[in-house]
Coordinates of C-alpha atoms in Angstrom, one line a residue:
M10 CA 50.1 85.7 -74.3
G11 CA 51.4 89.3 -74.4
V12 CA 54.8 90.1 -75.6
T13 CA 57.3 91.0 -72.9
V14 CA 59.0 94.3 -73.5
D15 CA 62.6 94.8 -72.4
Y16 CA 62.0 98.3 -71.3
E17 CA 65.6 99.1 -70.5
A18 CA 66.9 98.0 -73.9
E19 CA 64.1 99.8 -75.7
I20 CA 64.8 103.0 -73.7
Q21 CA 68.5 102.9 -74.6
A22 CA 67.6 102.4 -78.3
L23 CA 65.1 105.3 -78.3
K24 CA 67.6 107.5 -76.5
R25 CA 70.1 107.0 -79.3
S26 CA 67.7 107.5 -82.1
M27 CA 66.1 110.6 -80.5
N28 CA 69.4 112.1 -79.3
A29 CA 67.8 112.3 -75.9
V30 CA 69.1 112.7 -72.4
I31 CA 67.4 111.1 -69.4
L32 CA 67.5 113.1 -66.2
A33 CA 66.3 111.5 -62.9
H34 CA 65.9 112.8 -59.4
Y35 CA 67.2 110.8 -56.4
Y36 CA 63.6 110.1 -55.3
Q37 CA 62.7 108.1 -58.4
E38 CA 62.3 104.3 -58.4
S39 CA 65.7 102.6 -58.4
E40 CA 65.1 101.0 -61.8
V41 CA 64.4 104.5 -63.3
Q42 CA 67.5 105.9 -61.7
D43 CA 69.6 103.1 -63.2
V44 CA 68.6 103.9 -66.8
A45 CA 69.2 107.6 -66.4
D46 CA 72.1 109.5 -67.9
F47 CA 72.3 111.7 -64.9
V48 CA 70.8 111.3 -61.4
G49 CA 70.9 114.2 -59.0
D50 CA 69.1 116.7 -56.8
S51 CA 67.3 119.8 -58.1
L52 CA 70.4 122.0 -58.4
A53 CA 72.5 119.4 -60.2
L54 CA 69.6 118.5 -62.5
A55 CA 69.1 122.2 -63.4
Q56 CA 72.8 122.5 -64.1
A57 CA 72.7 119.3 -66.3
A58 CA 69.7 120.6 -68.2
E59 CA 71.4 123.9 -68.9
K60 CA 74.6 122.2 -70.2
T61 CA 73.0 119.4 -72.3
D62 CA 73.3 119.3 -76.1
A63 CA 70.6 116.7 -76.5
D64 CA 67.6 117.4 -78.8
V65 CA 65.2 115.9 -76.3
I66 CA 65.2 116.1 -72.5
V67 CA 63.3 113.3 -70.7
F68 CA 62.8 114.4 -67.1
C69 CA 62.1 111.7 -64.6
G70 CA 61.0 113.8 -61.7
V71 CA 58.1 116.1 -60.9
H72 CA 56.4 118.8 -62.9
F73 CA 58.3 121.8 -61.6
M74 CA 61.6 120.1 -62.5
A75 CA 60.6 119.6 -66.1
E76 CA 59.4 123.2 -66.2
T77 CA 62.9 124.3 -65.0
A78 CA 64.5 122.2 -67.8
K79 CA 62.1 123.8 -70.4
I80 CA 62.8 127.3 -69.1
L81 CA 66.5 126.8 -69.5
N82 CA 66.1 125.1 -72.9
P83 CA 63.1 126.8 -74.7
S84 CA 64.0 125.3 -78.1
R85 CA 64.3 121.7 -76.9
Q86 CA 61.5 119.2 -76.4
V87 CA 61.0 118.3 -72.8
L88 CA 59.1 115.1 -72.0
L89 CA 57.7 114.0 -68.6
P90 CA 56.6 110.3 -68.2
D91 CA 53.5 111.4 -66.1
L92 CA 52.1 114.9 -66.2
K93 CA 50.3 114.2 -62.9
A94 CA 53.7 114.0 -61.1
G95 CA 53.2 117.3 -59.3
C96 CA 54.6 118.6 -56.0
S97 CA 52.6 119.4 -52.8
L98 CA 55.0 122.2 -52.0
S99 CA 54.5 123.9 -55.4
D100 CA 50.7 123.3 -55.2
R101 CA 50.5 125.0 -51.8
C102 CA 51.9 128.2 -53.3
P103 CA 49.3 129.3 -55.9
P104 CA 50.6 132.1 -58.1
A105 CA 47.7 134.5 -57.4
A106 CA 48.0 134.1 -53.7
F107 CA 51.8 134.5 -53.9
K108 CA 51.4 137.7 -55.8
A109 CA 49.1 139.1 -53.1
F110 CA 51.6 138.0 -50.5
K111 CA 54.5 139.6 -52.4
D112 CA 52.5 142.8 -52.9
K113 CA 52.4 143.2 -49.1
H114 CA 56.2 143.3 -49.1
P115 CA 57.0 145.6 -52.1
D116 CA 60.6 146.2 -51.0
A117 CA 61.5 142.6 -50.4
F118 CA 64.1 140.6 -52.4
V119 CA 62.2 137.5 -53.4
V120 CA 64.0 134.2 -53.0
S121 CA 61.9 131.2 -54.2
Y122 CA 62.7 127.6 -53.7
V123 CA 63.0 125.6 -56.9
N124 CA 60.0 123.6 -55.7
S125 CA 57.6 126.2 -57.1
S126 CA 55.7 126.8 -60.3
A127 CA 57.1 128.6 -63.3
A128 CA 54.6 131.5 -62.5
V129 CA 56.0 131.9 -59.0
K130 CA 59.6 131.7 -60.3
A131 CA 58.7 134.5 -62.7
M132 CA 57.8 136.7 -59.8
S133 CA 61.1 136.0 -58.0
D134 CA 64.5 137.7 -57.9
V135 CA 66.4 134.5 -57.6
I136 CA 65.7 130.8 -57.2
C137 CA 67.4 128.5 -54.7
T138 CA 67.6 124.8 -53.9
S139 CA 68.2 123.1 -50.6
S140 CA 71.8 122.6 -51.8
N141 CA 72.5 126.3 -52.3
A142 CA 69.9 128.1 -50.3
V143 CA 72.4 129.4 -47.7
K144 CA 74.9 130.5 -50.4
I145 CA 72.1 132.3 -52.3
V146 CA 70.7 134.1 -49.3
N147 CA 74.2 135.2 -48.2
Q148 CA 74.5 137.0 -51.6
V149 CA 71.2 139.0 -51.2
P150 CA 72.0 142.7 -50.7
K151 CA 72.2 143.4 -47.0
D152 CA 70.0 146.4 -47.2
R153 CA 67.1 144.4 -48.7
P154 CA 64.4 142.6 -46.7
I155 CA 64.0 139.0 -47.9
L156 CA 60.8 137.1 -48.8
F157 CA 61.4 133.4 -48.9
A158 CA 58.9 130.9 -50.4
P159 CA 57.4 128.4 -50.4
D160 CA 59.0 126.1 -47.8
Q161 CA 58.9 127.5 -44.3
H162 CA 61.0 124.8 -42.7
L163 CA 63.8 125.2 -45.2
G164 CA 63.4 129.0 -44.7
R165 CA 63.9 128.7 -40.9
H166 CA 66.9 126.5 -41.3
V167 CA 68.4 129.1 -43.7
M168 CA 67.7 131.9 -41.3
K169 CA 69.6 130.0 -38.6
Q170 CA 72.6 129.4 -40.9
T171 CA 72.8 133.0 -42.4
G172 CA 71.5 135.2 -39.6
R173 CA 69.3 136.9 -42.1
D174 CA 65.7 137.6 -41.1
M175 CA 63.2 136.6 -43.7
V176 CA 59.4 136.7 -44.3
L177 CA 58.3 133.1 -44.9
W178 CA 55.5 131.8 -47.0
P179 CA 53.8 129.2 -44.8
G180 CA 54.3 126.2 -47.1
S181 CA 55.6 122.7 -46.5
C182 CA 56.2 119.3 -48.2
I183 CA 53.8 116.4 -47.5
V184 CA 56.7 114.0 -47.5
H185 CA 59.0 115.8 -45.0
E186 CA 56.3 117.3 -42.7
I187 CA 54.9 113.9 -41.6
F188 CA 58.1 112.4 -40.2
S189 CA 57.3 111.4 -36.6
E190 CA 59.5 112.8 -33.9
K191 CA 58.3 110.0 -31.5
K192 CA 59.2 107.2 -34.0
L193 CA 62.6 108.9 -34.7
V194 CA 63.4 109.0 -31.0
Q195 CA 62.4 105.3 -30.8
L196 CA 64.8 104.4 -33.7
K197 CA 67.6 106.3 -32.0
V198 CA 67.1 104.3 -28.8
E199 CA 67.0 101.0 -30.8
H200 CA 70.1 102.0 -32.8
P201 CA 72.3 104.1 -30.5
D202 CA 75.3 103.6 -32.8
A203 CA 73.4 105.3 -35.8
E204 CA 73.8 108.9 -36.9
V205 CA 70.7 110.8 -37.9
V206 CA 70.8 112.6 -41.2
A207 CA 67.9 114.8 -42.2
H208 CA 66.6 117.1 -45.0
P209 CA 66.0 120.8 -44.0
E210 CA 62.4 120.5 -45.3
C211 CA 61.6 118.5 -42.1
E212 CA 59.9 120.2 -39.2
Q213 CA 62.1 121.8 -36.5
Q214 CA 61.2 119.2 -33.8
V215 CA 62.6 116.5 -36.1
L216 CA 65.7 118.4 -37.2
R217 CA 66.8 119.0 -33.6
H218 CA 67.5 115.2 -33.4
A219 CA 69.7 115.2 -36.5
D220 CA 73.5 114.8 -36.4
F221 CA 73.7 116.3 -39.9
I222 CA 71.2 118.4 -41.9
G223 CA 71.6 118.9 -45.6
S224 CA 70.2 118.7 -49.1
T225 CA 69.6 115.3 -50.7
K226 CA 73.1 115.4 -52.4
A227 CA 74.7 116.6 -49.1
L228 CA 73.1 113.7 -47.2
L229 CA 74.4 111.3 -49.9
D230 CA 77.9 112.7 -49.8
Y231 CA 77.9 112.7 -46.0
V232 CA 77.0 109.1 -45.4
V233 CA 79.3 107.8 -48.1
K234 CA 82.3 109.7 -46.6
S235 CA 81.5 109.3 -42.9
P236 CA 83.5 106.9 -40.8
K237 CA 80.2 105.8 -39.3
S238 CA 78.6 102.6 -40.6
K239 CA 74.9 103.1 -39.7
F240 CA 72.5 105.9 -40.5
I241 CA 68.9 106.8 -39.8
V242 CA 67.8 108.7 -43.0
V243 CA 65.1 111.3 -42.6
T244 CA 64.1 112.2 -46.2
E245 CA 62.4 110.5 -49.1
A246 CA 63.4 106.8 -49.3
G247 CA 64.5 106.9 -52.9
I248 CA 67.9 108.3 -51.9
L249 CA 68.7 105.0 -50.2
H250 CA 69.4 103.4 -53.6
Q251 CA 72.3 105.8 -54.3
M252 CA 73.5 105.5 -50.7
K253 CA 73.7 101.7 -51.1
K254 CA 75.5 102.1 -54.4
G255 CA 78.0 104.6 -52.9
A256 CA 78.7 102.7 -49.7
P257 CA 77.2 99.2 -49.9
H258 CA 78.8 98.0 -46.7
K259 CA 76.9 100.5 -44.5
T260 CA 73.4 100.2 -43.0
Y261 CA 70.6 102.7 -43.9
I262 CA 67.4 102.9 -41.9
P263 CA 64.6 104.9 -43.4
A264 CA 62.8 107.0 -40.8
P265 CA 59.1 106.2 -40.7
P266 CA 56.4 108.9 -41.1
D267 CA 53.6 109.4 -38.7
N268 CA 51.3 106.9 -40.3
G269 CA 51.3 103.1 -40.9
C270 CA 54.0 103.0 -43.6
A271 CA 57.5 101.6 -42.9
C272 CA 59.2 104.4 -44.9
N273 CA 58.3 107.7 -46.5
E274 CA 57.9 107.9 -50.3
C275 CA 56.7 110.8 -52.4
P276 CA 53.5 109.7 -54.2
Y277 CA 54.2 112.1 -57.0
M278 CA 57.7 111.0 -57.7
R279 CA 56.6 107.4 -57.7
L280 CA 54.1 108.0 -60.5
N281 CA 57.0 107.8 -63.0
T282 CA 57.7 104.1 -63.9
L283 CA 60.0 102.4 -66.3
E284 CA 57.0 101.5 -68.5
K285 CA 55.8 105.1 -68.6
L286 CA 59.3 106.3 -69.4
Y287 CA 59.5 103.9 -72.3
R288 CA 56.0 105.0 -73.6
C289 CA 56.7 108.7 -73.3
M290 CA 59.9 108.3 -75.3
R291 CA 58.2 106.0 -77.9
D292 CA 55.2 108.4 -78.4
R293 CA 57.0 111.7 -77.6
T294 CA 54.3 112.6 -75.2
P295 CA 53.4 113.9 -72.6
E296 CA 55.4 117.0 -73.5
L297 CA 56.0 119.9 -71.2
V298 CA 55.0 123.2 -72.9
L299 CA 55.1 126.7 -71.4
P300 CA 54.0 130.1 -72.8
A301 CA 57.0 131.9 -74.2
D302 CA 56.4 135.0 -72.1
L303 CA 56.3 132.9 -68.9
Q304 CA 59.5 131.1 -69.9
G305 CA 61.2 134.4 -70.5
A306 CA 60.2 135.9 -67.2
A307 CA 61.2 132.8 -65.2
L308 CA 64.6 132.5 -67.0
A309 CA 66.3 135.5 -65.3
P310 CA 65.9 134.3 -61.7
L311 CA 67.0 130.8 -62.7
K312 CA 70.1 132.1 -64.5
R313 CA 70.9 134.2 -61.4
M314 CA 70.7 131.1 -59.3
L315 CA 73.1 129.2 -61.5
E316 CA 75.5 132.2 -61.6
W317 CA 75.4 132.6 -57.8
S318 CA 76.0 128.9 -57.3
V319 CA 79.4 128.8 -59.0

């Protein structure tokens, strides 16, 4: 018989011996969230990565998030449990195509969503997340046209909130773009006492049914503080774990996508498991490595985001 490994205990021991910090996104499996030192959305994770004094950053999220941590901490080792944990939104904005798109708008101030590659970040003036996108766009000089990439749905939402016209890269997230408006309406009929909370990466026909639209962290804060007791949650289902921890007496209904699944999970986020987390810390691999010149070019727009988010 094989030896059973207590992954949680081993991870905690490795963390101490390595002087490591474990950062996890809200969309990770619940058991991964529970061993992390810090769980948050993209903005909070970037802020935590910038402030850490750990020697090793173990990033339980997707590739662009680990890249962000490395850009902010070029001298530290950054580990990612599964290098295949990518992002459909980032993949749909190839750097060469983005450069050609940007060249057509030479006067534009480029605001890139954090869900993008390091190469796209390096071609940007400032980065944003869904938490701070409105705040960031409001600080762009009024005399500059804005190019926003890569999520067109978030871009349209930000345009409505800020009144700024923007040229949008035609990208979208596979998780948020397949929520079914028809199934959402059916859920609202079945649960008339429930509020609908949705992420701005969703399509407009879905967002129009929402009582509250916000980033992952904003959705979490809203449902915990709301006097309502039932919510239909239109984003990746991993956030339900934190919602249940924050307000366990409330009811959370994951909105189904337009396929046969009961809830909507990011296939890339779910590549990270407790076992892979343990093995990557034990073996110190896979490690996220970026060319120094790319790190340097991408650092300025990331730093600008953190400064503008204060």
